[in-house]
Amino acid sequence: PTIVSRCELIHLRPLSLEKVNQGLQNLWDIPPDQAHLLAHLSNGRPGYALRLYQNPEILEQRETVINDHQFLLTASRVERFNYAENLVKDKAMLFQSLGIWLTLWRDVMLRVSGSSVPMINLDRQADIAQISNQVDLLTAQEMLKILEKTQTRLNHYTNTRLTAEVLMLNLPQLE
């Protein structure tokens, strides 16, 4: 406690996407296209970008999570509840899914609003465009709030299954 009381929390800002991109190419010999994608996916965090490069299974899991989310947006309530039932069996995967879905909805919100801020999920632009064509800015903002609220609830030891089911009910139903 004595040492902790003397510590100071320092918030580090992410690097620019261009610096991360250049660093990945120059220091790690990552091909330009892949470095560009990793810089965006890491949102300016070079350590995370490198971890994504060194562990391709993380990118495969991300791909699966986004594909599942695309399915859920058109799924019936029964399918959504079945998905929630399976998802709560692995709480770490649930948290990972929520984080990935947050980035996806952030990109949807940016696209709907017409913002020039760079997207994170560059490789999923078609999916983001599809969702953006079916929701308005208010819906995108609401989804971000719902996902953040779900994360908060799970961090405060609420009933995991109930929280996941409520999330499934709150997902918009798309065509």
Tab-separated table of C-alpha atoms in Angstrom:
chain	number	residue	atom	x	y	z
A	1	PRO	CA	0.000	0.000	0.000
A	2	THR	CA	2.829	2.428	0.751
A	3	ILE	CA	4.426	1.942	-2.648
A	4	VAL	CA	1.097	2.109	-4.446
A	5	SER	CA	0.229	5.379	-2.695
A	6	ARG	CA	3.375	6.928	-4.171
A	7	CYS	CA	2.737	5.699	-7.697
A	8	GLU	CA	1.376	7.940	-10.378
A	9	LEU	CA	-0.834	6.717	-13.181
A	10	ILE	CA	0.437	7.817	-16.576
A	11	HIS	CA	-1.982	7.603	-19.477
A	12	LEU	CA	-0.181	6.933	-22.735
A	13	ARG	CA	-1.803	8.016	-25.949
A	14	PRO	CA	-1.775	5.719	-28.950
A	15	LEU	CA	0.647	6.401	-31.748
A	16	SER	CA	-0.557	7.617	-35.096
A	17	LEU	CA	-1.679	4.854	-37.417
A	18	GLU	CA	1.031	5.863	-39.867
A	19	LYS	CA	3.808	5.486	-37.259
A	20	VAL	CA	2.554	2.056	-36.238
A	21	ASN	CA	2.282	1.068	-39.887
A	22	GLN	CA	5.848	2.234	-40.609
A	23	GLY	CA	7.211	0.578	-37.475
A	24	LEU	CA	5.652	-2.748	-38.363
A	25	GLN	CA	7.128	-2.584	-41.843
A	26	ASN	CA	10.581	-1.294	-40.899
A	27	LEU	CA	11.229	-3.157	-37.649
A	28	TRP	CA	9.384	-6.407	-38.279
A	29	ASP	CA	9.364	-6.676	-42.099
A	30	ILE	CA	5.597	-7.009	-42.208
A	31	PRO	CA	4.154	-6.570	-45.718
A	32	PRO	CA	2.628	-3.091	-46.274
A	33	ASP	CA	-0.995	-4.264	-46.678
A	34	GLN	CA	-0.862	-6.373	-43.550
A	35	ALA	CA	0.928	-3.642	-41.568
A	36	HIS	CA	-1.736	-1.135	-42.625
A	37	LEU	CA	-4.535	-3.424	-41.426
A	38	LEU	CA	-2.764	-4.268	-38.162
A	39	ALA	CA	-2.148	-0.576	-37.441
A	40	HIS	CA	-5.878	0.074	-37.774
A	41	LEU	CA	-6.951	-2.996	-35.817
A	42	SER	CA	-4.592	-2.046	-32.996
A	43	ASN	CA	-5.877	1.536	-33.034
A	44	GLY	CA	-2.371	2.918	-32.667
A	45	ARG	CA	-1.082	0.420	-30.086
A	46	PRO	CA	2.158	-1.015	-31.490
A	47	GLY	CA	2.441	-3.810	-28.938
A	48	TYR	CA	-1.043	-5.053	-29.731
A	49	ALA	CA	-0.389	-4.793	-33.479
A	50	LEU	CA	2.698	-6.946	-33.080
A	51	ARG	CA	0.796	-9.451	-30.948
A	52	LEU	CA	-1.845	-9.718	-33.681
A	53	TYR	CA	0.901	-10.388	-36.208
A	54	GLN	CA	2.647	-12.986	-34.065
A	55	ASN	CA	-0.589	-14.753	-33.090
A	56	PRO	CA	-2.739	-15.222	-36.207
A	57	GLU	CA	-5.246	-17.210	-34.134
A	58	ILE	CA	-6.319	-13.916	-32.525
A	59	LEU	CA	-7.245	-12.594	-35.969
A	60	GLU	CA	-9.064	-15.858	-36.731
A	61	GLN	CA	-11.066	-15.511	-33.502
A	62	ARG	CA	-11.873	-11.910	-34.424
A	63	GLU	CA	-13.097	-13.070	-37.816
A	64	THR	CA	-15.351	-15.662	-36.175
A	65	VAL	CA	-16.714	-13.131	-33.668
A	66	ILE	CA	-17.580	-10.633	-36.416
A	67	ASN	CA	-19.177	-13.347	-38.548
A	68	ASP	CA	-21.229	-14.438	-35.538
A	69	HIS	CA	-22.312	-10.846	-34.967
A	70	GLN	CA	-23.398	-10.518	-38.595
A	71	PHE	CA	-25.452	-13.680	-38.155
A	72	LEU	CA	-27.010	-12.405	-34.912
A	73	LEU	CA	-28.215	-9.201	-36.552
A	74	THR	CA	-30.520	-11.247	-38.788
A	75	ALA	CA	-31.157	-14.153	-36.390
A	76	SER	CA	-34.385	-15.018	-34.611
A	77	ARG	CA	-34.722	-14.650	-30.837
A	78	VAL	CA	-34.332	-18.394	-30.401
A	79	GLU	CA	-31.060	-18.361	-32.355
A	80	ARG	CA	-29.844	-15.363	-30.390
A	81	PHE	CA	-30.645	-17.006	-27.051
A	82	ASN	CA	-28.897	-20.212	-28.128
A	83	TYR	CA	-25.858	-18.153	-29.047
A	84	ALA	CA	-25.970	-16.371	-25.667
A	85	GLU	CA	-26.180	-19.714	-23.882
A	86	ASN	CA	-23.010	-20.915	-25.608
A	87	LEU	CA	-21.220	-17.597	-25.229
A	88	VAL	CA	-21.595	-17.403	-21.444
A	89	LYS	CA	-19.753	-20.701	-21.036
A	90	ASP	CA	-16.509	-18.837	-21.758
A	91	LYS	CA	-16.535	-15.471	-20.002
A	92	ALA	CA	-13.198	-14.430	-21.494
A	93	MET	CA	-14.601	-15.004	-24.976
A	94	LEU	CA	-17.705	-13.021	-24.034
A	95	PHE	CA	-15.554	-10.036	-23.056
A	96	GLN	CA	-13.474	-10.405	-26.209
A	97	SER	CA	-16.622	-10.504	-28.334
A	98	LEU	CA	-17.992	-7.369	-26.691
A	99	GLY	CA	-14.743	-5.514	-27.387
A	100	ILE	CA	-14.752	-6.535	-31.041
A	101	TRP	CA	-18.434	-5.659	-31.432
A	102	LEU	CA	-17.714	-2.241	-29.910
A	103	THR	CA	-15.136	-1.533	-32.606
A	104	LEU	CA	-17.559	-2.674	-35.274
A	105	TRP	CA	-20.368	-0.410	-34.021
A	106	ARG	CA	-17.904	2.457	-33.634
A	107	ASP	CA	-17.103	2.077	-37.318
A	108	VAL	CA	-20.820	1.922	-38.154
A	109	MET	CA	-21.402	5.129	-36.191
A	110	LEU	CA	-18.510	6.857	-37.973
A	111	ARG	CA	-19.834	5.809	-41.373
A	112	VAL	CA	-23.441	6.803	-40.630
A	113	SER	CA	-22.325	10.187	-39.322
A	114	GLY	CA	-20.106	10.805	-42.340
A	115	SER	CA	-17.018	11.237	-40.166
A	116	SER	CA	-13.540	11.235	-41.676
A	117	VAL	CA	-12.020	9.487	-38.644
A	118	PRO	CA	-10.211	6.308	-39.767
A	119	MET	CA	-12.079	3.048	-39.318
A	120	ILE	CA	-10.662	0.215	-37.231
A	121	ASN	CA	-12.118	-2.730	-39.134
A	122	LEU	CA	-10.802	-1.926	-42.595
A	123	ASP	CA	-11.171	-5.513	-43.729
A	124	ARG	CA	-14.896	-5.504	-42.906
A	125	GLN	CA	-15.961	-2.374	-44.774
A	126	ALA	CA	-18.647	-4.249	-46.728
A	127	ASP	CA	-20.267	-5.479	-43.505
A	128	ILE	CA	-20.063	-2.014	-41.972
A	129	ALA	CA	-21.646	-0.498	-45.080
A	130	GLN	CA	-24.438	-3.087	-44.983
A	131	ILE	CA	-25.251	-2.302	-41.356
A	132	SER	CA	-24.885	1.451	-41.936
A	133	ASN	CA	-27.459	1.331	-44.702
A	134	GLN	CA	-30.023	-0.128	-42.310
A	135	VAL	CA	-29.491	1.912	-39.137
A	136	ASP	CA	-29.429	5.584	-38.280
A	137	LEU	CA	-26.934	7.486	-36.136
A	138	LEU	CA	-29.095	7.210	-33.026
A	139	THR	CA	-29.248	3.408	-33.327
A	140	ALA	CA	-25.475	3.155	-33.766
A	141	GLN	CA	-24.880	5.367	-30.726
A	142	GLU	CA	-27.401	3.360	-28.706
A	143	MET	CA	-25.658	0.103	-29.626
A	144	LEU	CA	-22.356	1.490	-28.388
A	145	LYS	CA	-24.005	2.438	-25.081
A	146	ILE	CA	-25.634	-0.990	-24.786
A	147	LEU	CA	-22.342	-2.791	-25.389
A	148	GLU	CA	-20.512	-0.604	-22.877
A	149	LYS	CA	-23.292	-1.103	-20.334
A	150	THR	CA	-23.078	-4.861	-20.873
A	151	GLN	CA	-19.341	-4.780	-20.172
A	152	THR	CA	-19.949	-2.757	-17.003
A	153	ARG	CA	-22.637	-5.145	-15.799
A	154	LEU	CA	-20.398	-8.148	-16.353
A	155	ASN	CA	-17.592	-6.435	-14.438
A	156	HIS	CA	-19.967	-5.949	-11.509
A	157	TYR	CA	-20.775	-9.647	-11.249
A	158	THR	CA	-24.316	-9.606	-12.524
A	159	ASN	CA	-25.899	-12.795	-13.828
A	160	THR	CA	-23.818	-13.476	-16.935
A	161	ARG	CA	-26.459	-15.413	-18.833
A	162	LEU	CA	-29.190	-12.875	-18.135
A	163	THR	CA	-26.884	-10.034	-19.172
A	164	ALA	CA	-26.002	-11.819	-22.425
A	165	GLU	CA	-29.674	-12.516	-23.149
A	166	VAL	CA	-30.594	-8.874	-22.575
A	167	LEU	CA	-27.847	-7.914	-25.016
A	168	MET	CA	-29.278	-10.308	-27.608
A	169	LEU	CA	-32.709	-8.696	-27.202
A	170	ASN	CA	-31.192	-5.253	-27.658
A	171	LEU	CA	-29.409	-6.046	-30.915
A	172	PRO	CA	-31.219	-4.463	-33.837
A	173	GLN	CA	-33.039	-6.827	-36.196
A	174	LEU	CA	-31.660	-6.260	-39.688
A	175	GLU	CA	-32.585	-7.721	-43.042
